[in-house]
């Protein structure tokens, strides 16, 4: 990190590692942006663009690494909601901060090949359909989504998904988190298990929930739905999928996921559980 001074202002120059999910926006022409939300460990920037994702999280190492994140190699300056910024040319200008992207990280690393038989009947005990703390436990639309996905019933799954977009309070409503967990699981676990029906279902659901997400939910949550539609997720979600695939211990990964947000971790886990059951069912695993 370097600091340059002038008579008018002090500029702090830092480097960062950005998710490849936000690469099109970061490498495009410079566009105006504004601070949408500010926290001690990160800020959300809304970029004036038709590209997705349109919200970029600029975070320190203490924050959750969302799939639309740029990780700073230094502290954040004090910022407030509404502050102006700009994004583009592989740089972010944010208050006194001048950030240049030097590295990229993958929010959708492949799981490798997976034998569907590994998705055995004991797995639901670790991934309950209604995990503790889930914001929509017992919700009829969630139940319909789960049963429809397991049967491969497209109309039922799409109808339930449409009811869940934007459902619930907060920056990322519970309905969106459930859908995000499901989309990532269907796409990545379905690909690993060579389950074409699950991947195809992911494509239809992705088209449904992203079609008008900007008008139906918060800008941050709409961005995360677009990321999930491509299989992009936080490392906590990826770790659970790796646990399901037998690549690492599942229980510790679930505990880390549950700690995210107020209900976000449990809601994401609920979506993952629905996705795992669907992949198991659609692949014919017993």
Short mmCIF file of C-alpha atoms in Angstrom, two decimals:
data_model
loop_
_atom_site.label_atom_id
_atom_site.label_comp_id
_atom_site.label_asym_id
_atom_site.label_seq_id
_atom_site.Cartn_x
_atom_site.Cartn_y
_atom_site.Cartn_z
CA UNK A 1 0.00 0.00 0.00
CA UNK A 2 1.28 3.46 -0.88
CA UNK A 3 0.06 6.93 0.03
CA UNK A 4 0.34 10.01 -2.19
CA UNK A 5 -0.48 13.50 -1.01
CA UNK A 6 -1.31 16.80 -2.63
CA UNK A 7 -2.56 20.12 -1.45
CA UNK A 8 -6.15 19.07 -1.94
CA UNK A 9 -6.41 15.44 -0.86
CA UNK A 10 -4.62 12.29 0.19
CA UNK A 11 -4.87 9.21 -2.04
CA UNK A 12 -4.34 5.71 -0.67
CA UNK A 13 -3.21 3.23 -3.33
CA UNK A 14 -3.85 -0.47 -2.70
CA UNK A 15 -4.03 -3.68 -4.71
CA UNK A 16 -6.71 -6.34 -4.54
CA UNK A 17 -7.83 -9.80 -5.66
CA UNK A 18 -11.16 -9.81 -7.49
CA UNK A 19 -13.67 -12.53 -8.22
CA UNK A 20 -13.86 -13.51 -11.88
CA UNK A 21 -17.62 -12.96 -11.53
CA UNK A 22 -17.04 -9.20 -11.58
CA UNK A 23 -14.32 -9.27 -14.24
CA UNK A 24 -16.56 -7.98 -17.09
CA UNK A 25 -17.49 -4.90 -15.05
CA UNK A 26 -13.97 -4.29 -13.72
CA UNK A 27 -12.30 -4.69 -17.11
CA UNK A 28 -14.89 -2.63 -18.96
CA UNK A 29 -14.95 1.09 -19.47
CA UNK A 30 -14.96 3.25 -16.37
CA UNK A 31 -18.47 3.77 -15.00
CA UNK A 32 -19.86 5.80 -12.10
CA UNK A 33 -20.90 3.94 -8.94
CA UNK A 34 -22.17 4.75 -5.47
CA UNK A 35 -21.89 3.23 -2.00
CA UNK A 36 -25.03 1.17 -1.44
CA UNK A 37 -24.15 -0.08 2.06
CA UNK A 38 -21.11 0.41 4.30
CA UNK A 39 -19.75 -1.74 7.12
CA UNK A 40 -16.42 -1.72 8.99
CA UNK A 41 -15.16 -4.70 6.97
CA UNK A 42 -16.64 -3.87 3.57
CA UNK A 43 -18.81 -1.77 1.30
CA UNK A 44 -21.26 -2.60 -1.48
CA UNK A 45 -20.89 -0.53 -4.63
CA UNK A 46 -23.77 -0.25 -7.10
CA UNK A 47 -22.37 0.30 -10.59
CA UNK A 48 -24.44 2.07 -13.23
CA UNK A 49 -24.40 -0.67 -15.84
CA UNK A 50 -26.69 -3.14 -17.56
CA UNK A 51 -24.12 -5.88 -16.96
CA UNK A 52 -24.47 -8.37 -14.14
CA UNK A 53 -23.32 -8.37 -11.46
CA UNK A 54 -24.10 -4.70 -10.97
CA UNK A 55 -23.10 -4.68 -7.27
CA UNK A 56 -19.48 -5.21 -6.23
CA UNK A 57 -18.44 -5.94 -2.64
CA UNK A 58 -15.13 -4.31 -1.67
CA UNK A 59 -14.02 -6.11 1.47
CA UNK A 60 -11.19 -6.70 3.91
CA UNK A 61 -10.09 -10.14 5.02
CA UNK A 62 -12.50 -9.99 7.96
CA UNK A 63 -15.64 -10.01 5.79
CA UNK A 64 -17.47 -12.90 4.12
CA UNK A 65 -16.02 -13.38 0.64
CA UNK A 66 -19.16 -13.19 -1.47
CA UNK A 67 -18.86 -14.29 -5.12
CA UNK A 68 -18.95 -10.65 -6.25
CA UNK A 69 -16.09 -9.55 -3.97
CA UNK A 70 -12.85 -7.67 -4.42
CA UNK A 71 -10.53 -8.47 -1.51
CA UNK A 72 -8.34 -5.56 -0.38
CA UNK A 73 -4.70 -5.86 0.62
CA UNK A 74 -5.25 -3.17 3.27
CA UNK A 75 -7.87 -1.42 5.43
CA UNK A 76 -10.95 0.41 4.17
CA UNK A 77 -11.32 4.16 4.63
CA UNK A 78 -14.39 5.55 6.35
CA UNK A 79 -17.24 5.69 3.84
CA UNK A 80 -20.95 6.45 4.00
CA UNK A 81 -23.98 5.39 1.98
CA UNK A 82 -24.33 7.56 -1.12
CA UNK A 83 -20.62 8.32 -1.53
CA UNK A 84 -19.56 8.47 -5.17
CA UNK A 85 -17.15 5.99 -6.74
CA UNK A 86 -16.09 4.72 -10.14
CA UNK A 87 -15.37 1.23 -11.46
CA UNK A 88 -13.56 0.13 -14.63
CA UNK A 89 -10.18 -0.25 -16.33
CA UNK A 90 -9.33 -2.87 -13.66
CA UNK A 91 -9.56 -0.21 -10.96
CA UNK A 92 -11.95 1.13 -8.32
CA UNK A 93 -11.85 4.74 -7.16
CA UNK A 94 -13.61 4.95 -3.82
CA UNK A 95 -13.32 8.08 -1.68
CA UNK A 96 -9.61 8.45 -0.89
CA UNK A 97 -9.00 4.84 -1.97
CA UNK A 98 -7.50 3.95 -5.34
CA UNK A 99 -7.67 0.18 -5.86
CA UNK A 100 -5.97 -1.72 -8.68
CA UNK A 101 -6.87 -5.36 -9.34
CA UNK A 102 -3.75 -7.50 -9.65
CA UNK A 103 -5.13 -11.03 -9.11
CA UNK A 104 -8.31 -13.01 -9.71
CA UNK A 105 -10.00 -15.81 -7.78
CA UNK A 106 -12.58 -18.36 -8.97
CA UNK A 107 -15.98 -18.36 -7.16
CA UNK A 108 -17.02 -21.59 -8.91
CA UNK A 109 -14.12 -24.07 -8.68
CA UNK A 110 -15.05 -27.47 -10.17
CA UNK A 111 -15.74 -30.34 -7.79
CA UNK A 112 -14.30 -33.01 -10.07
CA UNK A 113 -16.09 -36.22 -11.02
CA UNK A 114 -18.55 -37.64 -8.49
CA UNK A 115 -20.23 -41.05 -8.33
CA UNK A 116 -23.94 -40.32 -7.61
CA UNK A 117 -23.98 -43.39 -5.39
CA UNK A 118 -21.95 -41.39 -2.87
CA UNK A 119 -25.05 -39.25 -2.25
CA UNK A 120 -26.33 -41.94 0.07
CA UNK A 121 -29.41 -41.98 2.27
CA UNK A 122 -27.43 -40.98 5.37
CA UNK A 123 -26.75 -37.54 3.88
CA UNK A 124 -30.14 -36.00 4.78
CA UNK A 125 -29.25 -36.42 8.47
CA UNK A 126 -26.39 -33.96 7.97
CA UNK A 127 -28.36 -31.71 5.60
CA UNK A 128 -31.92 -31.47 6.99
CA UNK A 129 -34.64 -30.00 4.79
CA UNK A 130 -35.43 -27.41 7.48
CA UNK A 131 -32.07 -26.57 9.13
CA UNK A 132 -32.02 -24.74 12.48
CA UNK A 133 -32.52 -21.00 12.01
CA UNK A 134 -33.89 -21.16 8.46
CA UNK A 135 -36.06 -18.12 7.82
CA UNK A 136 -38.64 -20.00 5.75
CA UNK A 137 -38.83 -23.32 7.59
CA UNK A 138 -42.20 -24.93 6.85
CA UNK A 139 -43.00 -22.46 4.05
CA UNK A 140 -45.31 -23.96 1.42
CA UNK A 141 -43.37 -22.58 -1.52
CA UNK A 142 -40.12 -24.08 -0.20
CA UNK A 143 -41.82 -27.46 0.24
CA UNK A 144 -43.22 -27.24 -3.30
CA UNK A 145 -39.78 -26.30 -4.64
CA UNK A 146 -38.17 -29.29 -2.92
CA UNK A 147 -40.71 -31.85 -4.10
CA UNK A 148 -40.83 -30.47 -7.65
CA UNK A 149 -37.04 -30.48 -8.02
CA UNK A 150 -36.80 -34.03 -6.73
CA UNK A 151 -39.37 -35.15 -9.31
CA UNK A 152 -37.91 -33.05 -12.08
CA UNK A 153 -41.29 -31.29 -12.43
CA UNK A 154 -40.29 -28.09 -14.15
CA UNK A 155 -43.61 -26.23 -13.89
CA UNK A 156 -43.85 -26.81 -10.15
CA UNK A 157 -40.22 -25.81 -9.56
CA UNK A 158 -40.53 -22.61 -11.61
CA UNK A 159 -43.85 -21.67 -9.95
CA UNK A 160 -42.35 -22.11 -6.47
CA UNK A 161 -39.19 -20.20 -7.40
CA UNK A 162 -41.22 -17.25 -8.64
CA UNK A 163 -42.96 -17.09 -5.25
CA UNK A 164 -39.67 -17.10 -3.37
CA UNK A 165 -37.79 -14.31 -5.19
CA UNK A 166 -37.48 -11.37 -2.78
CA UNK A 167 -39.42 -13.14 0.00
CA UNK A 168 -38.27 -12.00 3.43
CA UNK A 169 -36.54 -8.98 4.97
CA UNK A 170 -32.91 -7.83 4.85
CA UNK A 171 -30.25 -7.20 2.24
CA UNK A 172 -30.52 -10.83 1.10
CA UNK A 173 -34.07 -12.12 1.73
CA UNK A 174 -34.44 -15.73 2.86
CA UNK A 175 -36.21 -16.75 -0.34
CA UNK A 176 -33.28 -15.52 -2.43
CA UNK A 177 -30.74 -17.33 -0.24
CA UNK A 178 -32.66 -20.61 -0.57
CA UNK A 179 -32.75 -20.19 -4.35
CA UNK A 180 -29.04 -19.28 -4.48
CA UNK A 181 -28.06 -22.41 -2.53
CA UNK A 182 -30.24 -24.53 -4.81
CA UNK A 183 -28.96 -23.05 -8.07
CA UNK A 184 -25.31 -23.48 -7.14
CA UNK A 185 -25.88 -27.06 -5.99
CA UNK A 186 -27.86 -28.15 -9.05
CA UNK A 187 -25.27 -26.70 -11.41
CA UNK A 188 -22.03 -27.73 -9.71
CA UNK A 189 -23.04 -30.99 -8.04
CA UNK A 190 -25.14 -31.93 -11.07
CA UNK A 191 -22.12 -31.35 -13.31
CA UNK A 192 -19.85 -33.37 -11.01
CA UNK A 193 -22.32 -36.27 -10.97
CA UNK A 194 -22.93 -36.02 -14.75
CA UNK A 195 -26.63 -35.54 -14.04
CA UNK A 196 -27.87 -33.67 -17.10
CA UNK A 197 -31.42 -33.41 -15.74
CA UNK A 198 -30.17 -31.47 -12.69
CA UNK A 199 -28.03 -29.13 -14.80
CA UNK A 200 -30.92 -28.54 -17.19
CA UNK A 201 -33.23 -27.80 -14.25
CA UNK A 202 -30.65 -25.31 -12.95
CA UNK A 203 -30.73 -23.53 -16.30
CA UNK A 204 -34.51 -23.14 -16.30
CA UNK A 205 -34.62 -21.99 -12.68
CA UNK A 206 -31.75 -19.56 -13.28
CA UNK A 207 -33.63 -17.97 -16.18
CA UNK A 208 -36.73 -17.67 -13.99
CA UNK A 209 -35.18 -16.03 -10.94
CA UNK A 210 -32.85 -13.66 -12.80
CA UNK A 211 -35.35 -12.46 -15.41
CA UNK A 212 -36.72 -9.59 -13.29
CA UNK A 213 -34.64 -9.90 -10.12
CA UNK A 214 -33.64 -6.22 -10.26
CA UNK A 215 -37.26 -5.16 -9.78
CA UNK A 216 -38.28 -7.84 -7.27
CA UNK A 217 -35.51 -7.89 -4.69
CA UNK A 218 -32.63 -5.78 -3.36
CA UNK A 219 -29.76 -4.85 -5.72
CA UNK A 220 -27.31 -6.89 -3.63
CA UNK A 221 -29.53 -9.96 -3.60
CA UNK A 222 -30.27 -9.66 -7.33
CA UNK A 223 -26.52 -9.66 -7.99
CA UNK A 224 -26.02 -12.77 -5.85
CA UNK A 225 -28.84 -14.55 -7.70
CA UNK A 226 -27.09 -13.83 -11.01
CA UNK A 227 -23.86 -15.20 -9.54
CA UNK A 228 -25.62 -18.33 -8.24
CA UNK A 229 -27.20 -18.86 -11.65
CA UNK A 230 -23.66 -19.38 -12.97
CA UNK A 231 -22.69 -21.62 -10.04
CA UNK A 232 -20.71 -18.89 -8.25
CA UNK A 233 -20.76 -18.82 -4.45
CA UNK A 234 -18.82 -17.94 -1.32
CA UNK A 235 -16.06 -20.29 -0.07
CA UNK A 236 -18.41 -21.40 2.75
CA UNK A 237 -20.93 -22.75 0.23
CA UNK A 238 -18.19 -24.35 -1.86
CA UNK A 239 -16.81 -26.06 1.25
CA UNK A 240 -20.21 -27.66 1.97
CA UNK A 241 -20.45 -28.91 -1.62
CA UNK A 242 -16.96 -30.34 -1.29
CA UNK A 243 -18.09 -32.04 1.92
CA UNK A 244 -21.11 -33.51 0.14
CA UNK A 245 -18.79 -34.79 -2.60
CA UNK A 246 -16.50 -36.39 -0.03
CA UNK A 247 -13.59 -34.03 -0.71
CA UNK A 248 -13.46 -32.72 2.89
CA UNK A 249 -15.29 -33.04 6.21
CA UNK A 250 -18.92 -31.96 5.86
CA UNK A 251 -19.89 -31.13 9.44
CA UNK A 252 -17.27 -28.40 10.09
CA UNK A 253 -18.10 -26.84 6.72
CA UNK A 254 -21.80 -26.73 7.65
CA UNK A 255 -21.02 -25.07 10.98
CA UNK A 256 -19.07 -22.34 9.19
CA UNK A 257 -21.93 -21.84 6.73
CA UNK A 258 -24.53 -21.55 9.51
CA UNK A 259 -22.60 -18.62 11.00
CA UNK A 260 -23.19 -16.42 7.96
CA UNK A 261 -25.58 -13.53 8.57
CA UNK A 262 -28.74 -13.71 10.65
CA UNK A 263 -30.45 -16.48 8.68
CA UNK A 264 -28.45 -16.45 5.41
CA UNK A 265 -26.27 -19.42 6.29
CA UNK A 266 -29.22 -21.60 7.29
CA UNK A 267 -31.21 -20.46 4.25
CA UNK A 268 -28.32 -21.29 1.90
CA UNK A 269 -28.01 -24.69 3.60
CA UNK A 270 -31.72 -25.28 3.03
CA UNK A 271 -31.26 -24.60 -0.68
CA UNK A 272 -28.22 -26.88 -0.79
CA UNK A 273 -30.21 -29.69 0.88
CA UNK A 274 -32.98 -29.34 -1.72
CA UNK A 275 -30.38 -29.42 -4.49
CA UNK A 276 -28.58 -32.49 -3.13
CA UNK A 277 -31.86 -34.39 -2.83
CA UNK A 278 -32.75 -33.39 -6.40
CA UNK A 279 -29.40 -34.51 -7.84
CA UNK A 280 -29.68 -37.80 -5.93
CA UNK A 281 -33.22 -38.36 -7.22
CA UNK A 282 -32.70 -37.21 -10.80
CA UNK A 283 -29.53 -39.27 -11.21
CA UNK A 284 -31.30 -42.40 -9.99
CA UNK A 285 -29.06 -42.77 -6.91
CA UNK A 286 -30.49 -44.80 -4.03
#
